[in-house]
Short mmCIF file of C-alpha atoms (C1' of nucleotides) in Angstrom, two decimals:
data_model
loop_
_atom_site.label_atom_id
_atom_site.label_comp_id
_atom_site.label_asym_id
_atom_site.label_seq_id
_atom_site.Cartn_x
_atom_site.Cartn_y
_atom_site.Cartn_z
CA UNK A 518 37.94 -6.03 -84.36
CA UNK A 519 35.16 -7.12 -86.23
CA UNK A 520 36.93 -10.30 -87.52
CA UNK A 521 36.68 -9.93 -91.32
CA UNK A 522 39.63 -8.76 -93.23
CA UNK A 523 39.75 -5.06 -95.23
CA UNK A 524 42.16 -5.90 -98.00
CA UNK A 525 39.67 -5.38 -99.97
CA UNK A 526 39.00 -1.78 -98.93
CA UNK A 527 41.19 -0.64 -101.83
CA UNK A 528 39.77 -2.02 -104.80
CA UNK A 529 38.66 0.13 -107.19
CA UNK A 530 35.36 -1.29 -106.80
CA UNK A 531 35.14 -1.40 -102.95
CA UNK A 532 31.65 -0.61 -102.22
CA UNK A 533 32.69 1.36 -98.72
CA UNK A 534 35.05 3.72 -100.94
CA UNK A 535 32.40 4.45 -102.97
CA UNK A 536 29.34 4.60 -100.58
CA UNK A 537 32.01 7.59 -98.86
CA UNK A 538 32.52 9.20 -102.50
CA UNK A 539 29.43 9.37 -102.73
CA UNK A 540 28.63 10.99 -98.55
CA UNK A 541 31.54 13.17 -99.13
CA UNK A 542 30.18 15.23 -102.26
CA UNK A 543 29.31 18.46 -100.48
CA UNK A 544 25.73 18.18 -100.23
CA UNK A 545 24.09 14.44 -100.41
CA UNK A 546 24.39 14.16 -96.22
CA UNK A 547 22.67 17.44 -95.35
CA UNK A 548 19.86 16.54 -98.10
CA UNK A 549 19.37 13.13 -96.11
CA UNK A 550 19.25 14.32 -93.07
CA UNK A 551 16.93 16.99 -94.25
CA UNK A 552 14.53 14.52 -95.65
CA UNK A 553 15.02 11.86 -92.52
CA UNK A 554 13.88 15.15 -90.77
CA UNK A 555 11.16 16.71 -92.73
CA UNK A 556 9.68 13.24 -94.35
CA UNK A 557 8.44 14.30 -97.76
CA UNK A 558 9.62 18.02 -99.31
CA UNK A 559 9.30 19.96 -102.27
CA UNK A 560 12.57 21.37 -104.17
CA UNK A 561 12.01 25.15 -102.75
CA UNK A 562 11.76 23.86 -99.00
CA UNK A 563 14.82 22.33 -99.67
CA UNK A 564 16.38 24.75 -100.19
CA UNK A 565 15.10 27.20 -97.70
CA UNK A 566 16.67 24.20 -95.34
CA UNK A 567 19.97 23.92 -97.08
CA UNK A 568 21.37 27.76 -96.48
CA UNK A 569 24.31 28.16 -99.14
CA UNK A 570 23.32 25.60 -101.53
CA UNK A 571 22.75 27.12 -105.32
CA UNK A 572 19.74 25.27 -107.02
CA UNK A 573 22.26 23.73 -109.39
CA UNK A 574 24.02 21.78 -106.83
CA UNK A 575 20.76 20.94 -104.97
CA UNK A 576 19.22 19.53 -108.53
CA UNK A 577 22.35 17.58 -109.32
CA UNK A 578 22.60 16.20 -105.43
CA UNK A 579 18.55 15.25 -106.15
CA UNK A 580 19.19 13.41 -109.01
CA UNK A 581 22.16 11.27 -107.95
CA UNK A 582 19.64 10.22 -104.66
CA UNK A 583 17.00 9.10 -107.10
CA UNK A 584 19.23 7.31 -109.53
CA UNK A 585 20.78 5.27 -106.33
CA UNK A 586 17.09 4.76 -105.20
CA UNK A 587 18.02 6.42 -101.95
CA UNK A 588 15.16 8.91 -103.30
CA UNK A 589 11.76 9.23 -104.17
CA UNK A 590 10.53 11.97 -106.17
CA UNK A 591 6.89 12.66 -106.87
CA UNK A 592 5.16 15.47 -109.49
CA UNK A 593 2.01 16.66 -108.51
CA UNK A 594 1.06 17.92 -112.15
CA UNK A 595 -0.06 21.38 -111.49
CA UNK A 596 0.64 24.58 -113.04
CA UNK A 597 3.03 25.52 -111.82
CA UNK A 598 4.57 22.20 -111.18
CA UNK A 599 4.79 20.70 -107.52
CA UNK A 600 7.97 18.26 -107.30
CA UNK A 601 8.02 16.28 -103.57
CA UNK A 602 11.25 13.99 -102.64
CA UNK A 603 11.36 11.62 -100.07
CA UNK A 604 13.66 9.09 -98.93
CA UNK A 605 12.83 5.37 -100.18
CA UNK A 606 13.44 2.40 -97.66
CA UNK A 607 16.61 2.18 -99.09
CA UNK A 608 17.42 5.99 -98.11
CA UNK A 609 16.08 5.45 -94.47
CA UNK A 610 17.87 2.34 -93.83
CA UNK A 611 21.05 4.36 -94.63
CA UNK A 612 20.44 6.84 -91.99
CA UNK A 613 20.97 4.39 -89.53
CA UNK A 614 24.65 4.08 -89.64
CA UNK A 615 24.55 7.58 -90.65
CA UNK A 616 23.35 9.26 -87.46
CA UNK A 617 25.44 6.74 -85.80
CA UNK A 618 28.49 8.88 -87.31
CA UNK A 619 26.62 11.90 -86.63
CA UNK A 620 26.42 11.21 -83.05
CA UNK A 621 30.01 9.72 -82.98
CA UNK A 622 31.12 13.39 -85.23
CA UNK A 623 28.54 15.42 -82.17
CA UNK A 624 30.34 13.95 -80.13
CA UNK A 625 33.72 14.17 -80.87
CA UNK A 626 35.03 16.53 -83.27
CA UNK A 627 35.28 19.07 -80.41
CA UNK A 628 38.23 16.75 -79.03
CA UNK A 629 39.82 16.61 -82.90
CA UNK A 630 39.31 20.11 -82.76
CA UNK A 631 41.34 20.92 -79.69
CA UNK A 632 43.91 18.56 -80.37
CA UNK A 633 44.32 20.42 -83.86
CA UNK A 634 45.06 24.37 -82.50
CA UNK A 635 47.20 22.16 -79.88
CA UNK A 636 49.47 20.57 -81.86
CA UNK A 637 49.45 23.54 -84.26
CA UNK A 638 50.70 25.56 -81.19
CA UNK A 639 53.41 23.46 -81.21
CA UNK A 640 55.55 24.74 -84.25
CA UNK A 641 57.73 26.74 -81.83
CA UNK A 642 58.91 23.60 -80.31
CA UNK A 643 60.79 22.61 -83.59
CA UNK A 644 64.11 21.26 -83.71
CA UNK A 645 67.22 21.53 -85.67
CA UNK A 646 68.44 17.78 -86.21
CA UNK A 647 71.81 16.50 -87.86
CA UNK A 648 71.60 14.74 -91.17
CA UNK A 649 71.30 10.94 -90.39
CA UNK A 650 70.80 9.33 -93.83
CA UNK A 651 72.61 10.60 -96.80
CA UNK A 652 70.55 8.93 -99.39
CA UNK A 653 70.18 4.90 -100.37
CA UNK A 654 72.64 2.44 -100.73
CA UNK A 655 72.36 0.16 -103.28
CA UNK A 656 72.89 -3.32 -102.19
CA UNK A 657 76.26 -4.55 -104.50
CA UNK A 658 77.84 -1.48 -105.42
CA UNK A 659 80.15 0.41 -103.21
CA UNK A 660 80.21 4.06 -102.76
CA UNK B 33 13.85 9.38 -85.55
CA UNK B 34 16.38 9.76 -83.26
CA UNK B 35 14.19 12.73 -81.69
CA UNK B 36 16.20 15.56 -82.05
CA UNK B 37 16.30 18.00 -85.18
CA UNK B 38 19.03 18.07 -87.58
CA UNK B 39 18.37 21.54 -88.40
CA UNK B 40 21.93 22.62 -87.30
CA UNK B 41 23.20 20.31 -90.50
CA UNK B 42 23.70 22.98 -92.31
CA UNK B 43 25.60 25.79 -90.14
CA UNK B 44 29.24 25.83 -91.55
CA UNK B 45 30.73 24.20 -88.39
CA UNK B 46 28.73 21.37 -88.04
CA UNK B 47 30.75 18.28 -86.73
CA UNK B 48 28.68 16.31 -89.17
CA UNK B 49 29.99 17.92 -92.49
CA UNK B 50 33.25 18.50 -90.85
CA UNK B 51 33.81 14.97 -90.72
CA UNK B 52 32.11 13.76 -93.99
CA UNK B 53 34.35 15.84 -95.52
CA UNK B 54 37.36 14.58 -93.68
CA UNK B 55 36.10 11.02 -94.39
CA UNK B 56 35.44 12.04 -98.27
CA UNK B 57 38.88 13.05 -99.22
CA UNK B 58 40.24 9.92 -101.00
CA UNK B 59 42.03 8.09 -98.88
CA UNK B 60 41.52 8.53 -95.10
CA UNK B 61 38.57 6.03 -93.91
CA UNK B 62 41.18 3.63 -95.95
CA UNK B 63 44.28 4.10 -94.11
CA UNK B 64 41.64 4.28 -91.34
CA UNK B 65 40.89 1.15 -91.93
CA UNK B 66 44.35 -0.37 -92.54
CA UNK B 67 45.23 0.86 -89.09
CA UNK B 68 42.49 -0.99 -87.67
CA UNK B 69 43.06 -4.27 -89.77
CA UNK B 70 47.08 -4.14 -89.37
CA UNK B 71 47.58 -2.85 -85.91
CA UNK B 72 51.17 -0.54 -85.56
CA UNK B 73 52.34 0.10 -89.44
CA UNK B 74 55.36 1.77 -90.68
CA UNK B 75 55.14 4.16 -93.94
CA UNK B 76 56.03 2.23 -96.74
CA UNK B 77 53.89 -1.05 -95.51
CA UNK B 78 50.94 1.62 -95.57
CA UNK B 79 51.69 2.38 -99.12
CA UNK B 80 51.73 -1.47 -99.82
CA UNK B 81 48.45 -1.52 -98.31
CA UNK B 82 46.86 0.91 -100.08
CA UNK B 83 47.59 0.32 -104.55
CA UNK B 84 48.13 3.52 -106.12
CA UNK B 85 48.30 5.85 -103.42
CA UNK B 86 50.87 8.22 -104.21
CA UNK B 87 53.39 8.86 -100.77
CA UNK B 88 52.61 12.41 -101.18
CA UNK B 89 48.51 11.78 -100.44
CA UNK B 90 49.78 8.91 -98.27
CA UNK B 91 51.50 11.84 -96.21
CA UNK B 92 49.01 14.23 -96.52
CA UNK B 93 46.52 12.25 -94.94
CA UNK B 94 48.50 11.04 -92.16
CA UNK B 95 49.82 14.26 -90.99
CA UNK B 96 45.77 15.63 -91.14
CA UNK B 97 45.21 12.40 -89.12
CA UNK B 98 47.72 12.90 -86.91
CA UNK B 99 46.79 16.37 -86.46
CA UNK B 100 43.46 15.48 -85.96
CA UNK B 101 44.64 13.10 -83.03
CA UNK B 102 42.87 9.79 -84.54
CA UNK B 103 46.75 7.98 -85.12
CA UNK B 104 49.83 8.37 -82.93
CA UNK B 105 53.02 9.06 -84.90
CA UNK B 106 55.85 6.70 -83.34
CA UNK B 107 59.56 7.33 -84.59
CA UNK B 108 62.51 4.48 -84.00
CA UNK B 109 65.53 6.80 -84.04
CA UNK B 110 67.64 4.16 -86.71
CA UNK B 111 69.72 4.63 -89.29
CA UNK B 112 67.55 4.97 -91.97
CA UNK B 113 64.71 5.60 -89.10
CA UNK B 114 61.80 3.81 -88.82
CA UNK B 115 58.25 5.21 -88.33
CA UNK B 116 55.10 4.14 -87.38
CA UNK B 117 51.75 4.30 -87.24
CA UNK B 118 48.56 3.39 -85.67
CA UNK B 119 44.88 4.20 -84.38
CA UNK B 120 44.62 6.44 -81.02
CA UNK B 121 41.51 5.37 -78.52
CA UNK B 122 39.62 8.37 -80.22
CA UNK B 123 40.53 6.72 -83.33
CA UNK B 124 39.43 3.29 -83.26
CA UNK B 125 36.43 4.88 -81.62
CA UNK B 126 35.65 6.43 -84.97
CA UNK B 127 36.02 2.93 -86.13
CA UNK B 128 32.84 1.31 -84.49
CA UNK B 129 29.95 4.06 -86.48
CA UNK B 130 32.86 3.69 -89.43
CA UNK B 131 32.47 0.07 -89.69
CA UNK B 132 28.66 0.05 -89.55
CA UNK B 133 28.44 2.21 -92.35
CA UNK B 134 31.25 -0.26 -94.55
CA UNK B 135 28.21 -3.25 -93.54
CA UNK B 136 26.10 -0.95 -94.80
CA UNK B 137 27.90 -0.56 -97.88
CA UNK B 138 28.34 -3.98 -98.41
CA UNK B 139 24.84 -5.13 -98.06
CA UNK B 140 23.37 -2.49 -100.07
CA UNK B 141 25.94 -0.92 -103.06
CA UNK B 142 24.75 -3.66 -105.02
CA UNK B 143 21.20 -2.29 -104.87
CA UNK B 144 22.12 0.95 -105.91
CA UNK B 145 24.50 -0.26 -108.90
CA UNK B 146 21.19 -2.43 -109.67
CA UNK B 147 18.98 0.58 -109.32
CA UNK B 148 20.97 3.08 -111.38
CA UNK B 149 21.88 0.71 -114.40
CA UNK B 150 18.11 0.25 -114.66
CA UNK B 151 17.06 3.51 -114.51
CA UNK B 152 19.46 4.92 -116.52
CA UNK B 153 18.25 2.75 -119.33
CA UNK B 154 14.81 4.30 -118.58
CA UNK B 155 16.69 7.39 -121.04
CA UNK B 156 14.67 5.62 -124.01
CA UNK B 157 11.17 6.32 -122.58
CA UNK B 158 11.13 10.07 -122.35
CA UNK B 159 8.61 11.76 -123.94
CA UNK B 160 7.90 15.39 -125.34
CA UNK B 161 5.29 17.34 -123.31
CA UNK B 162 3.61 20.60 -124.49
CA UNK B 163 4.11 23.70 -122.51
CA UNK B 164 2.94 24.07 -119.12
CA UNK B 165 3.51 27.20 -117.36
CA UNK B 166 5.46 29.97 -119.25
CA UNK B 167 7.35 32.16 -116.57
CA UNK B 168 6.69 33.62 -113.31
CA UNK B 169 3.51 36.39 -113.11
CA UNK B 170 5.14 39.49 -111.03
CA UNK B 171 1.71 40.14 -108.66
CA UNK B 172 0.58 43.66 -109.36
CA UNK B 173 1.68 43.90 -113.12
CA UNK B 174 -0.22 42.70 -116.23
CA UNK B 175 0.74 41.02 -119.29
"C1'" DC C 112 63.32 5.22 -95.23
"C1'" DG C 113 60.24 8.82 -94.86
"C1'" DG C 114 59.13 12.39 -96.25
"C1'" DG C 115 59.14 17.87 -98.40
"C1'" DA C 116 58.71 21.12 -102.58
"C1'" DT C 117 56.88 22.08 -106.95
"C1'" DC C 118 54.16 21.80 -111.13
"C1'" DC C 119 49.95 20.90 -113.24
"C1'" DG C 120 45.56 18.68 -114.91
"C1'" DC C 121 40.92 17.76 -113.90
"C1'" DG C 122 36.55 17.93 -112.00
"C1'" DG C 123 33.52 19.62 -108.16
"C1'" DG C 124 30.85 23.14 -107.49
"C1'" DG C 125 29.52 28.37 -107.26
"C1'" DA C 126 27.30 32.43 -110.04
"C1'" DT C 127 24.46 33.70 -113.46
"C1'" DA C 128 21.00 33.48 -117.13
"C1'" DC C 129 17.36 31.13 -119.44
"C1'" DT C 130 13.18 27.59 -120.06
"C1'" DG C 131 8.90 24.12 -119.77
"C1'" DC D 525 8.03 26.33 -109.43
"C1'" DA D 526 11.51 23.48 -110.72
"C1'" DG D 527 14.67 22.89 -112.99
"C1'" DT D 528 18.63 23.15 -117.41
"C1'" DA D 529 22.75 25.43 -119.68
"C1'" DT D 530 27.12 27.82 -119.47
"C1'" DC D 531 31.13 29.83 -117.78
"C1'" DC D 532 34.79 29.86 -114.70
"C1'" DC D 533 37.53 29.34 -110.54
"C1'" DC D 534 39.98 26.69 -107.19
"C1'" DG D 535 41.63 23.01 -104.56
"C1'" DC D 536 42.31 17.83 -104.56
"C1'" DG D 537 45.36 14.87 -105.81
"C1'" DG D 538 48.83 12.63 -109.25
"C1'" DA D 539 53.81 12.89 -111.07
"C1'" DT D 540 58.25 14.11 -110.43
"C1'" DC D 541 62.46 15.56 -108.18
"C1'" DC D 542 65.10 16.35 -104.06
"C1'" DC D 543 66.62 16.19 -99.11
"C1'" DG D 544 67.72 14.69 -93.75
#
DNA sequence: CGGGATCCGCGGGGATACTG
DNA sequence: CAGTATCCCCGCGGATCCCG
């Protein structure tokens, strides 16, 4: 639709597979949109936004935004220590597409949802068939 | 940005997550993508589409996208039969936020490949600080 | 041709304990 | 407060074999 080919979408290197590698790890979306949301927040508020997340997982997801430079973090050196992240330019030019699939998922995973228990419903509806195809026949040699 | 909070991220059936994860397991937003690039495509030229997918994942994530109602399963009653695939409307609807975030991708991977190889060589200037702040004080109880 | 069934390795990620 | 270190479980996904 838009023109360009994808035959390049499966390249090991293909920088869409790993942009979604990267989105799909449990916790890096919620993170963004937490900091798209509440601009510039220390670890603890973090997690007081991210119910469920263990402060392992949060740290980790953290440090993979700042080493993509999607991330900002900032130490106020206090005692204790006050850490702040925020999202770079980079980061907030990535929620643009983003909440464009957040709207789409708003949206329209209530449709995906129904049409899942639907067709699920539909096991009873299964059908004894004959056998059709009794394995391959190799071109040149008889049976 | 958009206006409205995102504060709902985080409760275990939001659409958001739901999909990032759906989009996150290996091979869907490729297929995904196939479909959109090739039109109608039968099994096997969906496996030649997609290097070193394994038929079992390639079925997996059909049948999930099927399921999901984002491709429509068509089968050509032959002998061996024939079956094919392609995008449903909801489908290549997921397509239009789908392919904003591969431009996205595109444009920008490079600056976070660029970003993390030069930070990670940053490993070489860390330095040793003293002590700072040597467990938590309970409030009420002395040293 | 288009799958299903089974086995298994690996890594994501949760729980817990400790530290600067 | 803001992490690191360790252990361990479980589910994704690859390999292989078989069937309609």
């Amino acid at each position: 639709m838009t023109g360009d080919r994808r035959g390049d979408l499966f390249s090991p290197d293909c920088p869409t597979r790993r942009l979604l590698d990267r989105l799909g790890t449990k916790w890096t979306s919620m993170v963004v949109g937490s900091l798209a949301d509440g601009g510039e927040l220390r670890f603890t508020e973090l997690r007081r936004r991210a119910p469920g997340i263990s402060q392992k997982m949060l740290s980790t997801t953290l440090q993979n935004l700042v080493l993509d430079g999607l991330v900002a973090r900032r130490v106020e050196d206090t005692v204790p220590p006050h850490v702040y992240y925020r999202l770079t330019e980079l980061g907030t030019s990535l929620e643009v597409p983003l909440s464009a699939l957040r709207e789409w998922a708003q949206q329209n995973m209530g449709r995906i949802d129904d049409h899942r228990t639907r067709t699920e419903a539909d096991r009873a509806g299964a059908v004894a068939r004959p056998a059709l195809y009794s394995g391959r026949r190799p071109s040149g040699t008889a049976p």
